[in-house]
PDB file of C-alpha atoms in Angstrom:
ATOM      1  CA  MET A   1      10.819   7.753  -3.950  1.00  0.00           C
ATOM      2  CA  LEU A   2      11.884   5.487  -0.651  1.00  0.00           C
ATOM      3  CA  GLN A   3       8.651   4.678   1.177  1.00  0.00           C
ATOM      4  CA  SER A   4       6.251   2.212   2.810  1.00  0.00           C
ATOM      5  CA  THR A   5       3.640   2.306  -0.197  1.00  0.00           C
ATOM      6  CA  ILE A   6       6.017  -0.276  -1.528  1.00  0.00           C
ATOM      7  CA  LYS A   7       4.460  -2.667   0.754  1.00  0.00           C
ATOM      8  CA  LEU A   8       1.556  -3.167  -1.460  1.00  0.00           C
ATOM      9  CA  LEU A   9       3.833  -4.827  -4.053  1.00  0.00           C
ATOM     10  CA  ILE A  10       4.611  -7.678  -1.548  1.00  0.00           C
ATOM     11  CA  VAL A  11       0.871  -8.346  -0.890  1.00  0.00           C
ATOM     12  CA  LEU A  12       0.486  -8.352  -4.533  1.00  0.00           C
ATOM     13  CA  TYR A  13       3.077 -10.882  -5.098  1.00  0.00           C
ATOM     14  CA  LEU A  14       1.758 -13.206  -2.553  1.00  0.00           C
ATOM     15  CA  TYR A  15      -1.646 -13.240  -4.603  1.00  0.00           C
ATOM     16  CA  GLU A  16      -0.351 -13.716  -7.821  1.00  0.00           C
ATOM     17  CA  ALA A  17       2.079 -16.538  -6.957  1.00  0.00           C
ATOM     18  CA  LYS A  18      -0.877 -18.370  -5.713  1.00  0.00           C
ATOM     19  CA  ILE A  19       1.013 -18.634  -2.424  1.00  0.00           C
ATOM     20  CA  ASP A  20      -0.465 -20.941   0.388  1.00  0.00           C
ATOM     21  CA  LEU A  21      -2.080 -18.081   2.810  1.00  0.00           C
ATOM     22  CA  THR A  22      -2.549 -20.470   5.674  1.00  0.00           C
ATOM     23  CA  LYS A  23       0.996 -21.581   6.220  1.00  0.00           C
ATOM     24  CA  THR A  24       2.533 -20.024   9.436  1.00  0.00           C
ATOM     25  CA  LEU A  25       5.507 -18.430  10.063  1.00  0.00           C
ATOM     26  CA  LYS A  26       7.012 -18.072  13.621  1.00  0.00           C
ATOM     27  CA  ILE A  27       8.134 -14.165  14.867  1.00  0.00           C
ATOM     28  CA  THR A  28      10.158 -13.713  17.606  1.00  0.00           C
ATOM     29  CA  LYS A  29      11.481 -10.750  19.890  1.00  0.00           C
ATOM     30  CA  GLU A  30      14.661 -10.685  17.856  1.00  0.00           C
ATOM     31  CA  ASP A  31      12.308 -10.182  14.381  1.00  0.00           C
ATOM     32  CA  ILE A  32      10.753  -6.796  15.658  1.00  0.00           C
ATOM     33  CA  LYS A  33      11.511  -4.001  13.539  1.00  0.00           C
ATOM     34  CA  ARG A  34      11.226  -0.129  14.472  1.00  0.00           C
ATOM     35  CA  GLY A  35       8.945   1.987  13.311  1.00  0.00           C
ATOM     36  CA  SER A  36       4.855   1.318  12.637  1.00  0.00           C
ATOM     37  CA  GLY A  37       2.934  -1.961  13.377  1.00  0.00           C
ATOM     38  CA  ILE A  38       1.395  -3.910  16.409  1.00  0.00           C
ATOM     39  CA  ILE A  39       2.973  -7.384  16.444  1.00  0.00           C
ATOM     40  CA  LYS A  40       5.915  -5.633  18.648  1.00  0.00           C
ATOM     41  CA  LEU A  41       2.971  -5.142  21.318  1.00  0.00           C
ATOM     42  CA  ASP A  42       2.149  -9.297  21.078  1.00  0.00           C
ATOM     43  CA  THR A  43       3.297 -11.564  23.230  1.00  0.00           C
ATOM     44  CA  LEU A  44       6.022 -13.414  21.658  1.00  0.00           C
ATOM     45  CA  PRO A  45       7.549 -15.763  19.977  1.00  0.00           C
ATOM     46  CA  ALA A  46       4.194 -16.184  18.029  1.00  0.00           C
ATOM     47  CA  SER A  47       3.019 -17.632  15.016  1.00  0.00           C
ATOM     48  CA  TYR A  48       1.220 -16.003  12.046  1.00  0.00           C
ATOM     49  CA  THR A  49      -0.382 -16.943   9.036  1.00  0.00           C
ATOM     50  CA  ILE A  50       1.182 -15.790   5.890  1.00  0.00           C
ATOM     51  CA  LYS A  51      -2.666 -14.057   5.512  1.00  0.00           C
ATOM     52  CA  GLU A  52      -2.368 -12.457   8.976  1.00  0.00           C
ATOM     53  CA  LEU A  53       1.061 -10.728   8.145  1.00  0.00           C
ATOM     54  CA  ALA A  54       0.132  -9.494   4.652  1.00  0.00           C
ATOM     55  CA  ILE A  55      -2.998  -7.726   6.579  1.00  0.00           C
ATOM     56  CA  ARG A  56      -1.108  -6.479   8.887  1.00  0.00           C
ATOM     57  CA  THR A  57       1.397  -5.134   6.385  1.00  0.00           C
ATOM     58  CA  ILE A  58      -1.194  -3.232   5.013  1.00  0.00           C
ATOM     59  CA  LYS A  59      -3.683  -2.488   7.512  1.00  0.00           C
ATOM     60  CA  TYR A  60      -1.101  -1.293  10.242  1.00  0.00           C
ATOM     61  CA  SER A  61       1.943  -0.677   7.664  1.00  0.00           C
ATOM     62  CA  ASP A  62       3.614  -3.195  10.224  1.00  0.00           C
ATOM     63  CA  ASN A  63       7.135  -3.404   9.523  1.00  0.00           C
ATOM     64  CA  THR A  64       7.860  -6.338  11.246  1.00  0.00           C
ATOM     65  CA  ALA A  65       5.647  -8.323   9.378  1.00  0.00           C
ATOM     66  CA  TYR A  66       6.671  -6.848   6.072  1.00  0.00           C
ATOM     67  CA  ILE A  67      10.161  -7.407   6.398  1.00  0.00           C
ATOM     68  CA  LYS A  68       9.393 -11.388   7.525  1.00  0.00           C
ATOM     69  CA  LEU A  69       7.617 -11.922   4.407  1.00  0.00           C
ATOM     70  CA  VAL A  70      10.223 -10.156   2.130  1.00  0.00           C
ATOM     71  CA  GLU A  71      13.115 -12.464   3.932  1.00  0.00           C
ATOM     72  CA  TRP A  72      10.805 -15.202   3.352  1.00  0.00           C
ATOM     73  CA  ILE A  73       9.902 -14.953  -0.394  1.00  0.00           C
ATOM     74  CA  THR A  74      13.429 -13.346  -1.007  1.00  0.00           C
ATOM     75  CA  LYS A  75      14.300  -9.924  -2.080  1.00  0.00           C
ATOM     76  CA  GLU A  76      15.602 -11.639  -5.354  1.00  0.00           C
ATOM     77  CA  LYS A  77      12.309 -13.084  -6.261  1.00  0.00           C
ATOM     78  CA  LEU A  78      10.584 -10.001  -5.434  1.00  0.00           C
ATOM     79  CA  GLN A  79      13.141  -8.146  -7.846  1.00  0.00           C
ATOM     80  CA  LYS A  80      12.302 -10.492 -10.419  1.00  0.00           C
ATOM     81  CA  TYR A  81       8.555 -10.208 -10.026  1.00  0.00           C
ATOM     82  CA  SER A  82       9.000  -6.842 -10.474  1.00  0.00           C
ATOM     83  CA  LYS A  83      10.452  -6.753 -13.760  1.00  0.00           C
ATOM     84  CA  LYS A  84       7.714  -9.350 -14.924  1.00  0.00           C
ATOM     85  CA  ILE A  85       4.961  -6.911 -14.456  1.00  0.00           C
ATOM     86  CA  GLY A  86       6.776  -3.960 -15.862  1.00  0.00           C
ATOM     87  CA  LEU A  87       7.811  -2.055 -12.999  1.00  0.00           C
ATOM     88  CA  LEU A  88      10.993   0.075 -13.519  1.00  0.00           C
ATOM     89  CA  HIS A  89      11.846  -0.236  -9.891  1.00  0.00           C
ATOM     90  CA  GLY A  90      11.438  -2.716  -7.418  1.00  0.00           C
ATOM     91  CA  LEU A  91      13.398  -3.023  -4.053  1.00  0.00           C
ATOM     92  CA  GLU A  92      16.651  -1.503  -5.146  1.00  0.00           C
ATOM     93  CA  GLY A  93      19.232  -0.789  -2.858  1.00  0.00           C
ATOM     94  CA  LYS A  94      20.562  -2.243   0.127  1.00  0.00           C
ATOM     95  CA  ASP A  95      17.231  -2.350   2.179  1.00  0.00           C
ATOM     96  CA  PHE A  96      14.079  -3.928   1.431  1.00  0.00           C
ATOM     97  CA  PHE A  97      11.995  -0.612   0.708  1.00  0.00           C
ATOM     98  CA  GLY A  98      13.796   0.638  -2.385  1.00  0.00           C
ATOM     99  CA  ILE A  99      12.234   3.168  -4.664  1.00  0.00           C
ATOM    100  CA  THR A 100       8.798   3.686  -6.855  1.00  0.00           C
ATOM    101  CA  SER A 101       7.228   5.888  -9.061  1.00  0.00           C
ATOM    102  CA  VAL A 102       3.698   7.123  -9.614  1.00  0.00           C
ATOM    103  CA  ASN A 103       3.639   4.620 -13.064  1.00  0.00           C
ATOM    104  CA  ASP A 104       5.029   1.678 -11.220  1.00  0.00           C
ATOM    105  CA  MET A 105       2.560   2.407  -8.456  1.00  0.00           C
ATOM    106  CA  LYS A 106      -0.492   2.496 -10.962  1.00  0.00           C
ATOM    107  CA  LYS A 107       0.434  -0.724 -12.178  1.00  0.00           C
ATOM    108  CA  ILE A 108       0.318  -2.516  -8.813  1.00  0.00           C
ATOM    109  CA  LEU A 109      -2.684  -0.785  -7.763  1.00  0.00           C
ATOM    110  CA  GLU A 110      -4.242  -1.977 -10.867  1.00  0.00           C
ATOM    111  CA  LYS A 111      -3.743  -5.539  -9.941  1.00  0.00           C
ATOM    112  CA  ILE A 112      -4.463  -5.381  -6.185  1.00  0.00           C
ATOM    113  CA  TYR A 113      -7.706  -3.594  -6.926  1.00  0.00           C
ATOM    114  CA  GLU A 114      -8.753  -6.610  -8.935  1.00  0.00           C
ATOM    115  CA  TYR A 115      -7.665  -8.963  -6.299  1.00  0.00           C
ATOM    116  CA  SER A 116      -9.628  -6.879  -3.523  1.00  0.00           C
ATOM    117  CA  LYS A 117     -12.891  -7.499  -5.456  1.00  0.00           C
ATOM    118  CA  GLU A 118     -12.871 -11.060  -4.336  1.00  0.00           C
ATOM    119  CA  GLU A 119     -10.416 -10.867  -1.169  1.00  0.00           C
ATOM    120  CA  LYS A 120     -12.607  -9.205   1.510  1.00  0.00           C
ATOM    121  CA  GLU A 121     -10.015  -9.320   4.259  1.00  0.00           C
ATOM    122  CA  LEU A 122      -7.728  -7.422   1.809  1.00  0.00           C
ATOM    123  CA  LYS A 123     -10.483  -4.826   0.896  1.00  0.00           C
ATOM    124  CA  GLU A 124     -11.194  -4.004   4.222  1.00  0.00           C
ATOM    125  CA  ALA A 125      -7.722  -3.604   5.508  1.00  0.00           C
ATOM    126  CA  LEU A 126      -7.339  -0.968   2.357  1.00  0.00           C
ATOM    127  CA  GLU A 127     -10.317   0.597   3.173  1.00  0.00           C
ATOM    128  CA  ASN A 128      -9.508   1.115   6.813  1.00  0.00           C
ATOM    129  CA  PRO A 129      -5.882   1.413   7.468  1.00  0.00           C
ATOM    130  CA  THR A 130      -4.652   2.830  11.210  1.00  0.00           C
ATOM    131  CA  TYR A 131      -3.330   5.902   9.339  1.00  0.00           C
ATOM    132  CA  LYS A 132      -4.967   8.083   6.479  1.00  0.00           C
ATOM    133  CA  ILE A 133      -3.758  11.149   5.130  1.00  0.00           C
ATOM    134  CA  ILE A 134      -6.515  12.130   2.569  1.00  0.00           C
ATOM    135  CA  GLU A 135      -9.746  13.272   4.105  1.00  0.00           C
ATOM    136  CA  SER A 136     -13.078  11.895   2.740  1.00  0.00           C
ATOM    137  CA  LYS A 137     -14.831  15.233   2.087  1.00  0.00           C
ATOM    138  CA  ASN A 138     -12.035  16.031  -0.372  1.00  0.00           C
ATOM    139  CA  ILE A 139     -12.785  12.871  -2.405  1.00  0.00           C
ATOM    140  CA  SER A 140     -16.750  13.323  -2.489  1.00  0.00           C
ATOM    141  CA  HIS A 141     -16.816  10.798   0.777  1.00  0.00           C
ATOM    142  CA  GLN A 142     -16.305   7.958  -1.599  1.00  0.00           C
ATOM    143  CA  LYS A 143     -14.421   4.744  -0.323  1.00  0.00           C
ATOM    144  CA  PHE A 144     -11.019   4.890  -0.720  1.00  0.00           C
ATOM    145  CA  LEU A 145      -8.520   1.733  -0.798  1.00  0.00           C
ATOM    146  CA  ARG A 146      -5.482   3.162  -0.058  1.00  0.00           C
ATOM    147  CA  LYS A 147      -1.794   2.964   1.227  1.00  0.00           C
ATOM    148  CA  TYR A 148       0.363   5.436   2.888  1.00  0.00           C
ATOM    149  CA  GLY A 149       4.065   6.132   3.055  1.00  0.00           C
ATOM    150  CA  SER A 150       6.051   8.144   5.331  1.00  0.00           C
ATOM    151  CA  PHE A 151       9.994   7.855   5.819  1.00  0.00           C
ATOM    152  CA  GLY A 152      12.169  10.996   6.092  1.00  0.00           C
ATOM    153  CA  ILE A 153      11.229  13.664   3.242  1.00  0.00           C
ATOM    154  CA  ALA A 154       8.936  11.100   1.710  1.00  0.00           C
ATOM    155  CA  TYR A 155       5.256  11.400   2.197  1.00  0.00           C
ATOM    156  CA  HIS A 156       2.641   9.868   0.064  1.00  0.00           C
ATOM    157  CA  GLU A 157      -0.762   8.676  -0.149  1.00  0.00           C
ATOM    158  CA  VAL A 158      -1.828   6.310  -2.825  1.00  0.00           C
ATOM    159  CA  GLY A 159      -4.861   4.176  -3.647  1.00  0.00           C
ATOM    160  CA  VAL A 160      -8.094   3.673  -5.913  1.00  0.00           C
ATOM    161  CA  VAL A 161     -11.129   5.943  -5.449  1.00  0.00           C
ATOM    162  CA  GLU A 162     -14.291   3.671  -5.714  1.00  0.00           C
ATOM    163  CA  SER A 163     -16.732   6.331  -7.234  1.00  0.00           C
ATOM    164  CA  GLU A 164     -19.302   5.150 -10.032  1.00  0.00           C
ATOM    165  CA  HIS A 165     -16.106   5.532 -12.235  1.00  0.00           C
ATOM    166  CA  PRO A 166     -13.147   4.542 -10.126  1.00  0.00           C
ATOM    167  CA  TYR A 167      -9.674   6.257 -10.297  1.00  0.00           C
ATOM    168  CA  TYR A 168      -6.606   5.980  -9.085  1.00  0.00           C
ATOM    169  CA  LEU A 169      -5.204   8.706  -7.031  1.00  0.00           C
ATOM    170  CA  ILE A 170      -1.429   8.730  -6.220  1.00  0.00           C
ATOM    171  CA  ILE A 171       0.037  11.779  -4.718  1.00  0.00           C
ATOM    172  CA  MET A 172       3.931  11.127  -3.806  1.00  0.00           C
ATOM    173  CA  THR A 173       5.766  14.141  -1.911  1.00  0.00           C
ATOM    174  CA  GLN A 174       9.061  14.995  -0.909  1.00  0.00           C
ATOM    175  CA  LYS A 175       8.083  17.314   1.346  1.00  0.00           C
ATOM    176  CA  GLY A 176       8.293  15.508   4.983  1.00  0.00           C
ATOM    177  CA  GLU A 177       5.497  14.398   7.154  1.00  0.00           C
ATOM    178  CA  ASN A 178       3.891  17.668   8.696  1.00  0.00           C
ATOM    179  CA  SER A 179       0.863  19.449   8.685  1.00  0.00           C
ATOM    180  CA  LYS A 180       1.795  21.714   5.766  1.00  0.00           C
ATOM    181  CA  THR A 181       2.550  18.700   3.553  1.00  0.00           C
ATOM    182  CA  LYS A 182      -0.619  17.051   4.892  1.00  0.00           C
ATOM    183  CA  ARG A 183      -2.759  20.011   3.538  1.00  0.00           C
ATOM    184  CA  PHE A 184      -1.004  20.211   0.266  1.00  0.00           C
ATOM    185  CA  ILE A 185      -1.937  16.334  -0.379  1.00  0.00           C
ATOM    186  CA  ASN A 186      -5.723  17.221   0.853  1.00  0.00           C
ATOM    187  CA  ARG A 187      -5.673  20.035  -1.673  1.00  0.00           C
ATOM    188  CA  ALA A 188      -4.015  18.014  -4.313  1.00  0.00           C
ATOM    189  CA  SER A 189      -6.720  15.040  -3.958  1.00  0.00           C
ATOM    190  CA  LYS A 190      -9.684  17.458  -3.910  1.00  0.00           C
ATOM    191  CA  LYS A 191      -8.469  19.231  -7.115  1.00  0.00           C
ATOM    192  CA  ILE A 192      -7.514  15.489  -8.649  1.00  0.00           C
ATOM    193  CA  ALA A 193     -11.621  14.310  -7.763  1.00  0.00           C
ATOM    194  CA  LYS A 194     -12.715  17.573  -9.477  1.00  0.00           C
ATOM    195  CA  ILE A 195     -10.809  17.130 -12.642  1.00  0.00           C
ATOM    196  CA  HIS A 196     -12.049  13.346 -12.483  1.00  0.00           C
ATOM    197  CA  HIS A 197     -15.591  14.525 -12.172  1.00  0.00           C
ATOM    198  CA  MET A 198     -15.398  16.988 -15.066  1.00  0.00           C
ATOM    199  CA  ILE A 199     -13.910  14.429 -17.281  1.00  0.00           C
ATOM    200  CA  GLN A 200     -16.877  12.087 -16.681  1.00  0.00           C
ATOM    201  CA  ARG A 201     -19.449  14.713 -17.310  1.00  0.00           C
ATOM    202  CA  GLU A 202     -17.711  15.808 -20.707  1.00  0.00           C
ATOM    203  CA  LYS A 203     -18.111  11.856 -21.604  1.00  0.00           C
ATOM    204  CA  GLY A 204     -21.658  12.092 -20.731  1.00  0.00           C
ATOM    205  CA  ASN A 205     -21.152   9.737 -17.704  1.00  0.00           C
TER     206      ASN A 205
END
C-alpha cells in the first residue's frame, strides 16, 4: 500500500546507522515538494540538521524533508537496509514511497518504539503529529505514538499504544481519505483496543 507511513523507515535508518544528526543539509526553493509539510513556509534557502529534517518528516509528514533525506542517504541504501531488517517491501517502484504491509510496519514500529524511549524529540513528534485519525477516546485515552498515511485511495494510521501492556495498532485501508473511512478506522481501533484488554484480562494482567 502506497503511503506516508513509510516515512518511519527513513527515521529508523538514521538512528540504526548512527548517522551524525547534527550534520546540516541545505534546502532551496527548488527542493520544495508538493503536499504536506511546513518547510515550504520557511524563508529559503536555509540549512537544517538531519535531526530537524527527521522530526519534520514525522511530526508534519513533511514531503520536502523526507525526500531530501532519501536523496541524501540514497534509495539504494534504504532498499538494502529494508532487506536487512526483514521487510518484504522497501521503497519499491519509481518514486520514494513504495509500498508496505502490516507485517513490515510492525517490524519498523518495534524498532522505532525502542528508540523513542531514549529520544525525547522523536517520542514527542510521534505522540503529537499535526494530523491524527484515531480519536483518543477509542483507545482509552492512552498515549499513542503514531504516523498517518494518505495518498489516493490509501488512508492509514499505524503506531504503538502505550497502555500498561503496550500494543501495536496498525490500520491500513484503500478507501480514500473521507469522513466515512475515518469513522471506519476509529471503529476498528476501538474494537482492537477492546480485544487487547480482553486478552490481558484473560492472562490475569
